[in-house]
Amino acid sequence: MQWCFALAKSAKKNPREIASQIASELEKDADLSKVSVDGPGFINITLSDDFIAQNMDVIANDERFGVAKTANPHKIVMDFGGPNVAKALHVGHLRSAVIGEAVRRIELFAGHDVISDVHLGDWGTQMGMIFSEIILQDGDLSKTQTYNIEEISAFYKKANIRCKEDESAKEKARQITAELQNGNPEYYKAWQHVRQESVNAIKQNYQVLDANFDLWLGESDAHQTCGEVVKLAKEQGISEVDAGATIVRLADESKPPVILVKSDGGFGYQLTDIATIKMRYDDLQAQEIIYVVDKRQSLHFEQVFEVAEKLGLAPNVKFKHIGFGTVNGADGKPFKTRDGGVMNLEDLIKLSLDKVKESLPETAEGYSSEDITKMAEQIAIGAIKFQDLKNNTASGYIFELDDFAKFEGKTGPYIQYAIARINSILRKSEISPDKVIITNKEERDLALKIAQLNAVISRAEAEKEPSVISEYTYNLAQVFSSFYNASPIMSETDKAKSASRLRLAKLVRDILKLNLYLMGIEAPEAMLKK
Ligand code: ARG
């Protein structure tokens, strides 16, 4: 302990002497089995087996397994998902949904009041692109109401190619977007339909991923507030006009200024986010706002937060951008399909499902084919999510096509399998779990691992880093494996030992399940294997 040295200094004594004095006091504590002084003045303490065992009983009897709630509960608005209307969700949207949902659950578990908002991209140039493409093909927008999401996406794809090649098409799209934003009733009616169709499709996607949003607001909802913010900025003398655009300069002149209103009069992406902050403060009473968005947008968020603070739009609100790295292919570049296209989220999920099905039997006694399908889905989504969450958020990762769905290694299915195995032990056991006693090294190691849970979840919450939980979860499953190999449960003839081991096993099962839940992953009751 470091403070022996500080104490020694102020008492003008030898650190080792101070350490010995403290150690002799500590020795009286029955919870410590060994106290020793090492080196120049370090005190090593060893917790007694009894103390550790009692601790396990306390954790097992607590519905939160000893995890403390936050001392400072507050209202958090979480902005993640961020899908764009009329564009299919692709692999780039995966991390925002997966990390966002995990952080949402971690914050809720910590005791915060969390509101999640999907923040749809529903007001940008892609709207004008779709409409100009429809007009080009149909003559007008009268048929728009009959188009489903596949048809709408097809228009968008064509428009995208056209606008890349043809500057005038791009200009037309910009004009239509501006008119839509200014309230043109024909465009607005078409927009409502396109938005609704997209929301229906996007909701299905997020349902499969079990990503949950309380609010389905979008950029369009901030339109009116954008106008108010521009007015405020002018009144406060914070904005200036530069080459026809209304801008705000930042304290650090090396950062580009924020464009509130573009020279064509349109509201930009930055203004939308600034106005949305105002709404989240005024309407939702947000005390903290967390964004889970690609780290390539870091500068955007720095700019947005600074201007929101400058304007005093959300006093005392804490802003946090969780910037994540990209999902990459084997070549280290953003993940693509075999033909070089962007990988759709739906295709990615199907790929994972096919992989998992290779390891599952097609039929099994006591299981209907629906049971097996459900199991395959839980494993496939678990595999995708765990592969994502096992990586540090800020770093990108390579989507491992071969190993991510294996039942061994650092994978979701490995953890799910550990849970299923304990479920089966608990089902088969004839005695009930009871008082923990520590009788060997493996039991002790396991108990010490279990005792780390509170620190692990608190750290994951403080750092907004779900990988802290995935790492611990994997370690816990491994330590459990060693424990189980060394400490038989069923074949143990000493009833007290076997009841104690059963309690430890059940506790591990419950903690693994809790941790998977916090990562947004379901645990099947049982797992079949081919
Ligand atoms: N729709 C945006 C995009 O595709 C992401 C939105 C992120 N959230 C936000 N509040 N800006 O880039």
XYZ file of C-alpha atoms and ligand atoms in Angstrom:
542
model
C 0.000 0.000 0.000
C 1.399 3.239 -1.223
C 0.355 5.330 1.758
C 2.806 3.544 4.082
C 5.476 5.565 2.317
C 3.596 8.841 2.723
C 2.922 8.064 6.385
C 6.537 7.148 6.969
C 7.641 10.426 5.480
C 5.408 12.573 7.657
C 6.185 10.503 10.803
C 9.885 10.518 9.881
C 9.988 6.747 10.284
C 11.152 3.837 8.207
C 8.297 2.741 5.857
C 8.813 -0.885 6.774
C 8.373 -0.074 10.447
C 5.081 1.738 9.747
C 3.953 -1.168 7.561
C 4.659 -3.668 10.338
C 2.652 -1.631 12.825
C -0.328 -1.511 10.461
C 0.055 -5.198 9.634
C -0.078 -6.226 13.260
C -3.389 -4.366 13.626
C -4.755 -5.962 10.427
C -3.814 -9.408 11.704
C -6.562 -9.091 14.319
C -9.165 -9.007 11.520
C -10.707 -12.472 11.206
C -11.693 -11.799 7.577
C -8.023 -11.803 6.614
C -6.229 -15.130 6.638
C -2.765 -13.776 6.048
C -1.073 -10.395 6.395
C 2.561 -9.934 5.483
C 4.988 -7.099 4.978
C 7.097 -7.301 1.872
C 9.906 -5.302 0.346
C 10.498 -1.766 1.567
C 6.988 -1.431 3.096
C 4.265 -3.174 1.116
C 1.466 -4.911 2.985
C -0.043 -7.989 1.357
C -3.361 -9.201 2.643
C -5.158 -12.455 1.859
C -8.915 -12.675 2.350
C -10.054 -15.678 4.354
C -12.017 -18.435 2.627
C -14.862 -17.892 5.072
C -15.056 -14.209 4.277
C -15.141 -14.934 0.551
C -17.776 -17.643 1.023
C -20.021 -15.343 3.067
C -19.639 -12.737 0.374
C -20.857 -15.234 -2.232
C -23.968 -15.958 -0.158
C -24.689 -12.244 0.054
C -24.281 -11.834 -3.716
C -26.402 -14.910 -4.442
C -29.209 -13.541 -2.270
C -29.156 -10.131 -3.917
C -31.251 -9.637 -7.030
C -28.561 -7.279 -8.414
C -25.727 -9.675 -7.497
C -24.032 -6.983 -5.474
C -24.023 -4.409 -8.271
C -24.588 -0.932 -6.869
C -26.965 1.577 -8.410
C -25.636 4.989 -9.393
C -25.494 7.588 -6.637
C -26.496 10.224 -9.144
C -29.448 9.055 -11.248
C -30.388 11.379 -14.074
C -32.207 11.657 -17.355
C -30.157 10.450 -20.317
C -31.238 10.828 -23.926
C -29.518 8.303 -26.155
C -29.169 9.002 -29.852
C -28.251 5.907 -31.799
C -29.345 4.014 -34.878
C -29.363 7.056 -37.137
C -30.735 5.244 -40.199
C -31.660 7.174 -43.321
C -35.074 7.015 -44.932
C -35.274 4.968 -48.163
C -31.848 3.418 -47.703
C -31.573 -0.175 -46.535
C -29.700 -0.660 -43.278
C -26.196 -1.871 -44.017
C -23.247 -3.156 -42.062
C -22.304 0.424 -41.148
C -25.488 0.687 -39.115
C -24.705 -2.424 -37.126
C -22.362 -0.956 -34.554
C -24.530 2.011 -33.670
C -27.469 -0.304 -32.963
C -25.446 -2.936 -31.112
C -23.285 -0.610 -28.994
C -26.155 1.835 -28.502
C -28.507 -0.840 -27.233
C -25.845 -2.221 -24.883
C -25.076 1.203 -23.430
C -28.819 1.873 -23.113
C -29.259 -1.289 -21.053
C -26.146 -0.612 -18.947
C -27.355 2.908 -18.115
C -30.829 1.649 -17.257
C -29.365 -1.059 -15.039
C -27.241 1.574 -13.294
C -30.498 3.294 -12.374
C -30.628 6.145 -14.868
C -33.750 7.263 -16.663
C -32.994 6.604 -20.333
C -34.894 7.723 -23.425
C -33.645 6.369 -26.740
C -34.269 8.256 -29.965
C -33.533 6.749 -33.391
C -32.908 10.162 -34.980
C -33.936 9.284 -38.528
C -32.194 10.925 -41.446
C -35.479 11.967 -43.073
C -34.924 15.538 -44.183
C -31.815 15.502 -46.308
C -31.042 15.632 -50.022
C -31.889 11.951 -50.488
C -35.555 12.966 -50.294
C -35.180 15.341 -53.230
C -33.201 12.699 -55.097
C -35.985 10.132 -54.767
C -38.683 12.577 -55.782
C -36.849 13.902 -58.817
C -36.248 10.308 -59.924
C -39.941 9.439 -59.535
C -40.934 12.583 -61.438
C -38.474 11.690 -64.188
C -40.038 8.248 -64.625
C -43.725 8.922 -63.839
C -44.057 12.563 -64.856
C -45.244 13.547 -61.388
C -45.573 12.240 -57.816
C -49.167 10.993 -58.060
C -48.184 7.315 -57.906
C -45.818 7.701 -54.954
C -48.414 6.502 -52.436
C -48.536 3.105 -54.149
C -44.795 2.397 -53.886
C -43.485 -0.031 -51.306
C -40.087 0.130 -49.669
C -38.313 -2.014 -52.283
C -39.599 0.250 -55.048
C -38.672 3.379 -53.114
C -35.159 2.061 -52.477
C -34.822 1.233 -56.173
C -35.669 4.848 -57.057
C -33.090 6.020 -54.565
C -30.401 3.764 -56.010
C -31.034 5.024 -59.521
C -31.087 8.614 -58.329
C -27.821 8.087 -56.544
C -26.086 6.915 -59.712
C -27.663 9.700 -61.761
C -26.665 12.441 -59.310
C -23.082 11.214 -59.248
C -22.838 11.512 -63.010
C -24.992 14.525 -63.665
C -24.545 17.841 -61.900
C -27.925 19.171 -63.076
C -29.745 16.160 -61.601
C -28.025 16.902 -58.337
C -29.099 20.514 -58.531
C -32.697 19.489 -59.217
C -32.635 17.180 -56.170
C -31.340 20.038 -54.049
C -34.128 22.312 -55.234
C -36.825 19.768 -54.497
C -35.354 19.172 -51.047
C -35.412 22.897 -50.334
C -39.050 23.109 -51.477
C -39.995 20.130 -49.340
C -38.368 21.794 -46.346
C -40.268 24.989 -47.116
C -43.561 23.133 -46.928
C -44.548 22.383 -50.553
C -47.753 20.355 -49.924
C -47.319 17.932 -52.839
C -43.786 17.033 -51.812
C -44.782 16.875 -48.190
C -47.557 14.366 -48.872
C -45.200 12.128 -50.845
C -42.574 12.514 -48.132
C -44.987 11.328 -45.443
C -45.623 8.122 -47.351
C -41.953 7.451 -48.059
C -41.048 8.102 -44.447
C -43.770 5.796 -43.126
C -42.818 2.944 -45.464
C -39.191 3.312 -44.435
C -39.978 3.432 -40.734
C -41.977 0.201 -41.033
C -39.047 -1.549 -42.698
C -36.454 -0.105 -40.322
C -38.534 -1.125 -37.301
C -38.434 -4.721 -38.484
C -34.664 -4.580 -38.835
C -34.187 -3.220 -35.351
C -36.617 -5.732 -33.942
C -34.472 -8.566 -35.248
C -31.459 -6.913 -33.638
C -33.447 -6.256 -30.455
C -32.470 -2.581 -30.520
C -35.141 -0.529 -28.781
C -36.181 3.046 -29.366
C -38.625 5.025 -27.265
C -38.818 7.794 -29.827
C -38.930 7.660 -33.605
C -38.151 11.297 -34.202
C -36.059 12.465 -37.088
C -34.187 15.385 -38.516
C -37.490 16.697 -39.923
C -38.862 17.145 -36.407
C -36.158 19.691 -35.663
C -37.052 21.902 -38.619
C -38.967 24.558 -36.734
C -36.457 24.679 -33.902
C -33.690 25.123 -36.474
C -35.282 28.444 -37.404
C -35.424 29.461 -33.730
C -31.769 28.595 -33.224
C -30.724 30.697 -36.225
C -32.683 33.612 -34.815
C -31.136 33.179 -31.371
C -27.635 33.027 -32.800
C -28.240 36.285 -34.687
C -29.732 38.006 -31.620
C -26.827 36.943 -29.433
C -24.379 38.146 -32.063
C -22.778 34.742 -32.275
C -23.328 34.109 -35.959
C -22.055 35.980 -38.979
C -22.768 35.916 -42.682
C -19.971 34.565 -44.822
C -20.338 34.182 -48.598
C -24.121 34.025 -48.233
C -24.058 31.372 -45.507
C -24.787 31.933 -41.818
C -21.898 30.543 -39.822
C -20.570 30.376 -36.267
C -16.834 30.424 -35.692
C -15.333 28.209 -33.021
C -12.880 29.163 -30.276
C -10.243 27.059 -31.972
C -9.864 28.844 -35.306
C -8.173 25.814 -36.836
C -11.499 23.986 -36.708
C -13.877 24.734 -39.570
C -16.782 27.026 -38.620
C -20.264 25.581 -38.192
C -22.611 26.316 -41.065
C -26.056 27.046 -39.661
C -27.738 28.069 -42.902
C -26.242 27.203 -46.281
C -25.957 29.858 -48.956
C -29.030 28.396 -50.694
C -31.045 28.965 -47.509
C -31.175 25.286 -46.554
C -30.609 24.035 -43.022
C -27.663 21.688 -42.708
C -26.860 18.560 -40.730
C -25.069 20.532 -38.022
C -27.898 22.953 -37.376
C -30.286 20.005 -37.140
C -28.234 18.434 -34.384
C -27.907 21.751 -32.548
C -31.673 22.299 -32.693
C -32.279 18.727 -31.575
C -30.195 19.415 -28.461
C -32.477 22.334 -27.659
C -35.542 20.097 -28.056
C -34.071 17.355 -25.904
C -33.435 19.902 -23.185
C -36.732 21.795 -23.452
C -39.107 18.899 -24.120
C -37.387 15.894 -22.548
C -35.449 17.597 -19.719
C -32.291 15.772 -20.746
C -29.384 16.016 -18.310
C -27.025 13.987 -20.441
C -27.067 13.245 -24.167
C -25.125 10.296 -25.525
C -24.544 9.824 -29.265
C -23.418 6.475 -30.632
C -22.144 7.415 -34.081
C -19.184 6.468 -36.302
C -16.014 8.121 -35.003
C -15.455 9.732 -38.394
C -18.138 12.191 -37.228
C -16.102 13.287 -34.179
C -15.416 16.748 -35.510
C -19.105 17.216 -36.294
C -20.012 16.516 -32.680
C -17.244 18.684 -31.256
C -18.575 21.551 -33.363
C -22.197 20.896 -32.484
C -21.515 20.665 -28.730
C -19.469 23.838 -28.731
C -22.118 25.879 -30.537
C -24.919 24.485 -28.339
C -22.909 25.528 -25.279
C -22.107 28.936 -26.743
C -25.814 29.543 -27.338
C -26.707 28.272 -23.849
C -29.281 25.918 -25.339
C -28.909 23.177 -22.745
C -27.283 24.480 -19.555
C -25.352 21.889 -17.518
C -26.135 19.090 -19.939
C -23.331 16.583 -20.354
C -22.589 15.641 -23.964
C -20.884 12.456 -24.946
C -20.082 11.130 -28.392
C -19.244 7.429 -28.367
C -17.381 7.195 -31.661
C -16.929 3.692 -32.966
C -14.571 2.262 -35.566
C -15.696 0.555 -38.768
C -16.573 -3.081 -39.377
C -13.907 -4.263 -41.795
C -13.353 -7.121 -44.191
C -10.288 -9.381 -44.182
C -8.415 -6.682 -46.161
C -8.839 -4.229 -43.277
C -11.101 -1.979 -45.347
C -14.831 -1.412 -44.598
C -16.695 -4.679 -45.027
C -18.018 -5.357 -48.534
C -19.916 -8.137 -50.261
C -18.061 -10.492 -52.609
C -18.873 -8.300 -55.587
C -17.588 -5.218 -53.807
C -20.971 -3.754 -52.799
C -22.065 -2.610 -49.375
C -23.233 -5.492 -47.182
C -26.890 -5.146 -46.224
C -27.672 -5.783 -42.600
C -30.313 -8.305 -43.555
C -27.822 -10.253 -45.673
C -25.300 -10.185 -42.878
C -27.833 -11.618 -40.447
C -28.783 -14.303 -42.957
C -25.124 -15.186 -43.400
C -24.733 -15.592 -39.659
C -27.909 -17.657 -39.479
C -26.669 -20.013 -42.203
C -23.389 -20.414 -40.347
C -25.142 -21.268 -37.083
C -27.465 -23.729 -38.805
C -24.376 -25.697 -39.868
C -23.722 -26.508 -36.209
C -27.333 -27.263 -35.234
C -29.192 -30.507 -35.922
C -32.285 -30.146 -38.119
C -34.424 -32.160 -35.742
C -34.038 -33.125 -32.105
C -36.198 -34.990 -29.649
C -38.334 -32.665 -27.548
C -37.838 -29.713 -29.929
C -40.196 -28.453 -32.579
C -38.721 -27.001 -35.745
C -39.844 -23.562 -34.482
C -37.826 -24.142 -31.305
C -34.747 -24.910 -33.366
C -35.291 -21.897 -35.630
C -35.688 -19.627 -32.591
C -32.520 -21.094 -31.089
C -30.616 -20.543 -34.344
C -31.750 -16.904 -34.389
C -30.707 -16.279 -30.797
C -27.307 -17.804 -31.482
C -26.814 -15.967 -34.781
C -27.679 -12.557 -33.332
C -25.637 -13.374 -30.222
C -22.653 -14.231 -32.425
C -22.894 -10.977 -34.399
C -23.339 -8.832 -31.306
C -20.628 -10.492 -29.239
C -18.133 -10.250 -32.068
C -18.872 -6.536 -32.141
C -18.897 -5.923 -28.393
C -15.765 -7.896 -27.639
C -13.815 -5.149 -29.359
C -12.964 -1.839 -27.888
C -15.602 0.578 -29.200
C -13.223 3.072 -30.746
C -11.244 0.529 -32.729
C -12.527 -1.008 -35.924
C -12.636 -4.758 -36.212
C -12.461 -7.398 -38.878
C -15.701 -9.292 -39.344
C -14.465 -12.847 -38.869
C -16.543 -14.903 -41.241
C -15.148 -18.236 -40.160
C -14.927 -18.121 -36.403
C -17.450 -15.673 -35.033
C -20.254 -18.204 -34.689
C -18.165 -21.066 -33.290
C -19.144 -22.633 -29.991
C -15.559 -22.372 -28.706
C -13.353 -19.320 -28.312
C -14.265 -15.757 -27.505
C -17.721 -15.872 -29.066
C -21.342 -15.291 -28.139
C -22.264 -18.944 -28.675
C -19.494 -20.006 -26.254
C -21.107 -17.954 -23.473
C -24.601 -19.117 -24.439
C -23.320 -22.678 -24.351
C -21.836 -22.190 -20.866
C -25.252 -20.992 -19.665
C -27.053 -23.931 -21.258
C -24.582 -26.333 -19.658
C -25.234 -24.919 -16.176
C -28.980 -25.003 -16.849
C -28.657 -28.680 -17.540
C -26.644 -29.277 -14.329
C -29.298 -27.432 -12.323
C -32.070 -29.433 -13.978
C -30.448 -32.760 -13.320
C -29.259 -32.133 -9.800
C -31.204 -33.801 -7.023
C -30.145 -31.458 -4.256
C -30.693 -27.707 -3.910
C -28.033 -25.013 -3.954
C -27.007 -24.000 -0.444
C -24.444 -22.133 1.656
C -21.115 -21.552 -0.070
C -17.994 -23.132 1.402
C -14.565 -22.775 -0.158
C -12.683 -26.047 -0.202
C -10.234 -25.786 -3.087
C -8.309 -23.309 -5.204
C -10.723 -23.416 -8.154
C -13.705 -22.543 -5.959
C -11.741 -19.675 -4.511
C -10.670 -18.391 -7.929
C -14.226 -18.569 -9.170
C -15.583 -16.727 -6.139
C -12.979 -13.985 -6.504
C -13.946 -13.611 -10.175
C -17.627 -13.371 -9.253
C -16.795 -10.717 -6.675
C -15.469 -8.461 -9.480
C -18.887 -8.034 -11.090
C -19.781 -4.766 -9.374
C -16.493 -3.149 -10.358
C -16.828 -4.424 -13.923
C -20.324 -3.067 -14.506
C -19.511 0.241 -12.832
C -16.495 0.632 -15.082
C -18.437 -0.268 -18.214
C -20.996 2.364 -17.254
C -18.486 5.060 -16.382
C -16.470 4.505 -19.541
C -19.498 3.730 -21.740
C -17.550 0.717 -22.903
C -19.472 -2.576 -23.236
C -16.255 -4.468 -24.057
C -15.404 -4.278 -20.346
C -18.402 -6.545 -19.768
C -17.751 -8.889 -22.701
C -14.144 -9.412 -21.573
C -15.195 -10.220 -18.017
C -18.006 -12.479 -19.204
C -15.605 -14.525 -21.284
C -13.145 -14.790 -18.381
C -15.882 -15.808 -15.982
C -17.027 -18.587 -18.322
C -13.437 -19.803 -18.578
C -12.827 -19.731 -14.827
C -16.090 -21.593 -14.391
C -14.857 -24.268 -16.764
C -11.698 -24.843 -14.694
C -13.779 -24.868 -11.528
C -16.158 -27.438 -12.950
C -13.340 -29.711 -14.104
C -11.722 -29.620 -10.659
C -14.857 -29.634 -8.510
C -17.456 -32.233 -9.390
C -21.033 -31.354 -8.513
C -23.192 -34.421 -9.185
C -20.618 -37.048 -8.267
C -19.495 -35.269 -5.087
C -20.538 -37.397 -2.092
C -20.186 -34.600 0.467
C -23.654 -32.991 0.299
C -22.471 -29.648 1.713
C -19.767 -29.372 -0.919
C -22.039 -30.249 -3.738
C -24.766 -27.827 -2.536
C -22.172 -25.080 -2.301
C -20.834 -25.778 -5.797
C -24.354 -25.798 -7.100
C -24.931 -22.362 -5.616
C -21.743 -21.063 -7.255
C -22.770 -22.614 -10.570
C -26.228 -21.041 -10.397
C -24.682 -17.694 -9.535
C -22.353 -17.907 -12.532
C -25.307 -18.807 -14.756
C -27.290 -15.806 -13.496
C -24.367 -13.427 -13.940
C -23.598 -14.703 -17.446
C -27.262 -14.210 -18.319
C -27.312 -10.724 -16.857
C -24.177 -9.778 -18.765
C -25.516 -11.133 -22.040
C -28.726 -9.211 -21.377
C -26.697 -6.031 -20.885
C -25.079 -6.731 -24.239
C -28.517 -7.191 -25.797
C -28.023 -10.929 -26.276
C -30.552 -13.626 -25.418
C -29.544 -16.897 -23.837
C -31.372 -20.002 -25.067
C -32.429 -22.305 -22.224
C -30.665 -25.231 -23.912
C -28.271 -25.486 -26.845
C -28.259 -28.313 -29.327
C -25.161 -29.394 -31.187
C -24.773 -31.523 -34.251
N -28.064 9.675 -40.387
C -26.712 9.996 -40.070
C -25.764 9.345 -41.070
O -26.141 8.407 -41.744
C -26.311 9.566 -38.704
C -27.030 10.267 -37.601
C -26.266 10.264 -36.332
N -26.914 10.980 -35.274
C -26.887 12.282 -35.147
N -27.544 12.845 -34.166
N -26.233 13.056 -35.973
O -24.618 9.755 -41.127
